[in-house]
Short mmCIF file of C-alpha atoms in Angstrom, two decimals:
data_model
loop_
_atom_site.label_atom_id
_atom_site.label_comp_id
_atom_site.label_asym_id
_atom_site.label_seq_id
_atom_site.Cartn_x
_atom_site.Cartn_y
_atom_site.Cartn_z
CA ALA F 394 -14.52 27.31 54.85
CA GLN F 395 -11.97 25.47 56.90
CA LYS F 396 -11.69 21.88 55.77
CA VAL F 397 -10.04 20.57 58.91
CA THR F 398 -10.78 22.15 62.25
CA GLN F 399 -8.77 21.53 65.36
CA ALA F 400 -10.54 23.77 67.82
CA GLN F 401 -8.09 23.19 70.66
CA THR F 402 -5.12 25.46 70.11
CA GLU F 403 -3.23 24.41 73.23
CA ILE F 404 -3.76 21.75 75.87
CA SER F 405 -1.73 21.35 79.04
CA VAL F 406 -1.96 18.23 81.21
CA VAL F 407 -0.05 16.59 83.98
CA GLU F 408 1.75 13.33 83.29
CA LYS F 409 -0.46 10.23 83.45
CA GLU F 410 -3.62 12.12 82.61
CA ASP F 411 -5.64 11.05 79.59
CA VAL F 412 -6.08 13.65 76.87
CA THR F 413 -8.26 13.81 73.75
CA LEU F 414 -7.43 15.92 70.72
CA ASP F 415 -10.40 16.86 68.57
CA CYS F 416 -10.56 16.97 64.79
CA VAL F 417 -13.59 17.88 62.70
CA TYR F 418 -13.43 17.77 58.92
CA GLU F 419 -15.53 18.89 56.00
CA THR F 420 -15.76 17.22 52.60
CA ARG F 421 -18.29 16.45 49.88
CA ASP F 422 -16.50 13.30 48.80
CA THR F 423 -17.70 9.88 49.80
CA THR F 424 -14.15 8.56 49.52
CA TYR F 425 -11.54 10.37 51.53
CA TYR F 426 -8.70 9.70 53.92
CA LEU F 427 -7.81 11.09 57.31
CA PHE F 428 -4.43 11.23 59.01
CA TRP F 429 -2.84 12.25 62.27
CA TYR F 430 0.72 13.54 62.51
CA LYS F 431 2.94 14.51 65.41
CA GLN F 432 5.47 17.34 65.26
CA PRO F 433 7.90 17.29 68.19
CA PRO F 434 10.04 20.34 69.02
CA SER F 435 12.67 19.17 66.54
CA GLY F 436 10.27 20.06 63.72
CA GLU F 437 9.96 16.89 61.66
CA LEU F 438 6.48 15.49 61.06
CA VAL F 439 5.84 11.95 62.22
CA PHE F 440 2.98 9.95 60.75
CA LEU F 441 0.73 8.32 63.36
CA ILE F 442 -2.33 6.86 61.67
CA ARG F 443 -4.38 6.70 58.47
CA ARG F 444 -8.10 6.01 58.19
CA ASN F 445 -10.25 5.75 55.05
CA SER F 446 -13.85 6.91 54.92
CA PHE F 447 -15.23 3.39 54.67
CA ASP F 448 -13.58 2.15 57.81
CA GLU F 449 -15.20 3.45 60.98
CA GLN F 450 -13.58 0.90 63.20
CA ASN F 451 -11.81 2.53 66.10
CA GLU F 452 -8.15 1.74 66.51
CA ILE F 453 -5.86 1.36 69.45
CA SER F 454 -2.10 1.33 69.33
CA GLY F 455 -0.47 1.17 72.72
CA ARG F 456 -1.42 4.33 74.59
CA TYR F 457 -2.92 5.88 71.46
CA SER F 458 -6.49 5.41 70.25
CA TRP F 459 -8.56 6.98 67.53
CA ASN F 460 -12.34 7.45 67.30
CA PHE F 461 -13.67 8.00 63.77
CA GLN F 462 -17.34 9.01 63.48
CA LYS F 463 -18.68 9.85 60.04
CA SER F 464 -22.01 11.00 61.48
CA THR F 465 -20.29 13.91 63.19
CA SER F 466 -17.36 14.24 60.72
CA SER F 467 -14.91 13.76 63.54
CA PHE F 468 -11.67 11.87 63.93
CA ASN F 469 -10.53 12.31 67.52
CA PHE F 470 -7.25 11.15 69.02
CA THR F 471 -6.82 10.05 72.62
CA ILE F 472 -3.57 9.57 74.50
CA THR F 473 -3.95 7.45 77.60
CA ALA F 474 -1.62 7.96 80.57
CA SER F 475 0.23 10.80 78.88
CA GLN F 476 3.99 11.14 79.17
CA VAL F 477 6.33 14.10 78.89
CA VAL F 478 7.60 12.71 75.56
CA ASP F 479 4.10 13.15 74.14
CA SER F 480 4.60 16.91 74.23
CA ALA F 481 4.33 18.08 70.62
CA VAL F 482 2.06 19.71 68.09
CA TYR F 483 -0.47 17.25 66.69
CA PHE F 484 -2.01 17.73 63.26
CA CYS F 485 -5.07 16.19 61.70
CA ALA F 486 -5.19 16.05 57.87
CA LEU F 487 -7.72 15.28 55.14
CA SER F 488 -6.99 13.84 51.69
CA GLU F 489 -9.68 14.30 49.08
CA ALA F 490 -9.97 14.38 45.30
CA VAL F 491 -10.29 17.82 43.73
CA GLY F 492 -10.90 19.18 40.25
CA SER F 493 -12.64 17.66 37.28
CA GLY F 494 -12.07 13.96 37.01
CA GLY F 495 -10.88 13.82 40.59
CA SER F 496 -7.32 13.04 39.58
CA ASN F 497 -5.64 15.45 41.96
CA TYR F 498 -5.53 14.76 45.63
CA LYS F 499 -5.24 17.68 47.96
CA LEU F 500 -3.85 17.08 51.43
CA THR F 501 -5.17 19.67 53.87
CA PHE F 502 -3.99 20.07 57.44
CA GLY F 503 -5.64 21.61 60.46
CA LYS F 504 -3.95 24.32 62.48
CA GLY F 505 -2.68 21.83 65.01
CA THR F 506 -2.99 21.38 68.75
CA LEU F 507 0.00 22.06 70.97
CA LEU F 508 0.04 19.46 73.72
CA THR F 509 2.21 20.07 76.74
CA VAL F 510 2.60 17.26 79.25
CA ASN F 511 4.06 18.45 82.53
CA PRO F 512 5.89 16.16 84.92
CA ASP I 454 18.20 5.45 52.34
CA GLY I 455 14.91 6.55 50.80
CA GLY I 456 13.50 9.86 51.82
CA ILE I 457 12.94 13.52 51.12
CA THR I 458 15.74 16.04 51.20
CA GLN I 459 15.18 19.73 51.61
CA SER I 460 18.01 22.14 51.31
CA PRO I 461 19.25 24.31 52.77
CA LYS I 462 18.04 23.97 56.35
CA TYR I 463 18.40 27.71 56.99
CA LEU I 464 18.24 30.42 54.37
CA PHE I 465 18.65 34.15 54.67
CA ARG I 466 17.72 36.56 51.92
CA LYS I 467 17.37 40.26 51.47
CA GLU I 468 13.95 41.70 50.87
CA GLY I 469 13.08 41.92 47.18
CA GLN I 470 15.17 38.93 46.11
CA ASN I 471 13.73 35.75 44.72
CA VAL I 472 14.87 32.57 46.41
CA THR I 473 14.46 28.92 45.44
CA LEU I 474 14.01 26.12 47.97
CA SER I 475 15.05 22.65 46.93
CA CYS I 476 13.05 19.45 47.48
CA GLU I 477 14.21 16.04 46.21
CA GLN I 478 12.73 12.62 46.87
CA ASN I 479 13.93 9.13 45.99
CA LEU I 480 10.78 7.32 47.09
CA ASN I 481 9.38 7.10 43.55
CA HIS I 482 6.32 9.01 44.70
CA ASP I 483 4.05 10.65 42.16
CA ALA I 484 2.64 13.40 44.35
CA MET I 485 4.61 16.22 45.95
CA TYR I 486 3.50 19.11 48.14
CA TRP I 487 4.79 22.39 49.53
CA TYR I 488 3.52 23.77 52.84
CA ARG I 489 4.23 26.87 54.80
CA GLN I 490 4.16 26.79 58.59
CA ASP I 491 3.74 29.90 60.73
CA PRO I 492 3.13 29.91 64.48
CA GLY I 493 -0.52 29.18 65.21
CA GLN I 494 -1.36 28.73 61.52
CA GLY I 495 -0.69 25.05 61.07
CA LEU I 496 0.48 23.80 57.69
CA ARG I 497 -0.91 25.79 54.80
CA LEU I 498 -0.73 24.33 51.30
CA ILE I 499 1.15 26.40 48.73
CA TYR I 500 1.34 24.16 45.65
CA TYR I 501 1.02 20.49 44.89
CA SER I 502 1.78 18.24 41.96
CA GLN I 503 0.33 14.87 41.10
CA ILE I 504 2.51 14.14 38.05
CA VAL I 505 5.46 15.53 36.15
CA ASN I 506 4.82 18.79 34.27
CA ASP I 507 1.58 19.42 36.12
CA PHE I 508 0.85 21.24 39.37
CA GLN I 509 -2.01 22.98 41.15
CA LYS I 510 -2.26 26.03 43.35
CA GLY I 511 -2.95 25.38 46.97
CA ASP I 512 -4.59 27.73 49.42
CA ILE I 513 -1.82 30.37 49.57
CA ALA I 514 -0.09 30.27 46.17
CA GLU I 515 0.27 34.02 45.65
CA GLY I 516 3.90 35.10 45.55
CA TYR I 517 5.19 31.58 44.95
CA SER I 518 6.03 29.51 41.89
CA VAL I 519 6.98 25.87 41.32
CA SER I 520 8.11 23.52 38.59
CA ARG I 521 7.93 19.75 38.21
CA GLU I 522 10.27 18.80 35.39
CA LYS I 523 11.36 15.56 37.05
CA LYS I 524 9.47 13.13 39.22
CA GLU I 525 12.08 13.41 41.95
CA SER I 526 12.24 17.18 42.19
CA PHE I 527 9.75 19.91 43.12
CA PRO I 528 11.54 23.23 43.74
CA LEU I 529 9.69 26.19 45.22
CA THR I 530 10.56 29.79 44.34
CA VAL I 531 9.58 32.48 46.78
CA THR I 532 9.28 35.62 44.71
CA SER I 533 9.56 39.24 45.70
CA ALA I 534 5.76 39.43 45.37
CA GLN I 535 5.33 37.35 48.51
CA LYS I 536 4.64 39.94 51.20
CA ASN I 537 5.64 37.93 54.26
CA PRO I 538 8.10 35.26 53.12
CA THR I 539 9.75 34.59 56.47
CA ALA I 540 8.47 31.16 57.53
CA PHE I 541 9.22 27.47 57.89
CA TYR I 542 8.70 25.62 54.60
CA LEU I 543 7.98 21.91 54.43
CA CYS I 544 8.02 19.66 51.39
CA ALA I 545 6.22 16.31 51.28
CA SER I 546 5.62 13.45 48.92
CA ARG I 547 3.34 10.45 48.82
CA GLY I 548 2.55 7.52 46.59
CA GLY I 549 -1.22 7.96 46.35
CA ALA I 550 -4.34 9.51 47.81
CA MET I 551 -4.71 6.85 50.46
CA THR I 552 -1.10 6.82 51.61
CA GLU I 553 0.58 8.94 54.20
CA ALA I 554 2.83 11.81 53.21
CA PHE I 555 6.52 11.75 53.98
CA PHE I 556 8.04 15.07 54.96
CA GLY I 557 11.43 16.64 54.62
CA GLN I 558 13.13 18.32 57.53
CA GLY I 559 12.09 21.76 56.36
CA THR I 560 13.77 25.00 55.36
CA ARG I 561 13.58 28.00 57.62
CA LEU I 562 13.61 31.10 55.44
CA THR I 563 14.35 34.48 56.93
CA VAL I 564 14.03 37.59 54.81
CA VAL I 565 15.72 40.70 56.18
#
């Protein structure tokens, strides 16, 4: 079963539109961590945000905002007034303990959403 | 500067040859990870290591091997058993379960 699902493979918008990237995760742990990363065309991964399972407070950072809902196992990412520089692949990731004793932490990524912002 | 270094950036190998990708970090992180990225497949976990001399298989470990003899280093060997080795390989490290992972710039491996 896929642990992190990003159902939107590609999204194309026109500059200044708002866009929401969906992320649904699956875990049996009560303690886990969620992340969003951006991968621009250059290839390096840029960390955007971290959220732990006990903190459902939504967060806003400039044009970026995140909506974490444990009830639906979702951690969605919204870009307000998109810009051409936002064009990238965006990944959602889940960190959870695995194995006996829970001493190993697996970091699982979704397949990513390619966002294209057109001028 | 602290960070993760992957080398080389581009690597070409003939089919049937083993090849080792280097990953070094000077962030004093305990955990290190190897991912493979193919178009449309996202980042798929190959191996990960929480401490020195210990590592776990990820979701696509077949045809790969790793070692973790030093905290700073986590080399990945792509063996001849890996059926489709051509891909972009990313190494990452992080200090703990709750912290973000830092990534290297990746190695693009092409097997001809």
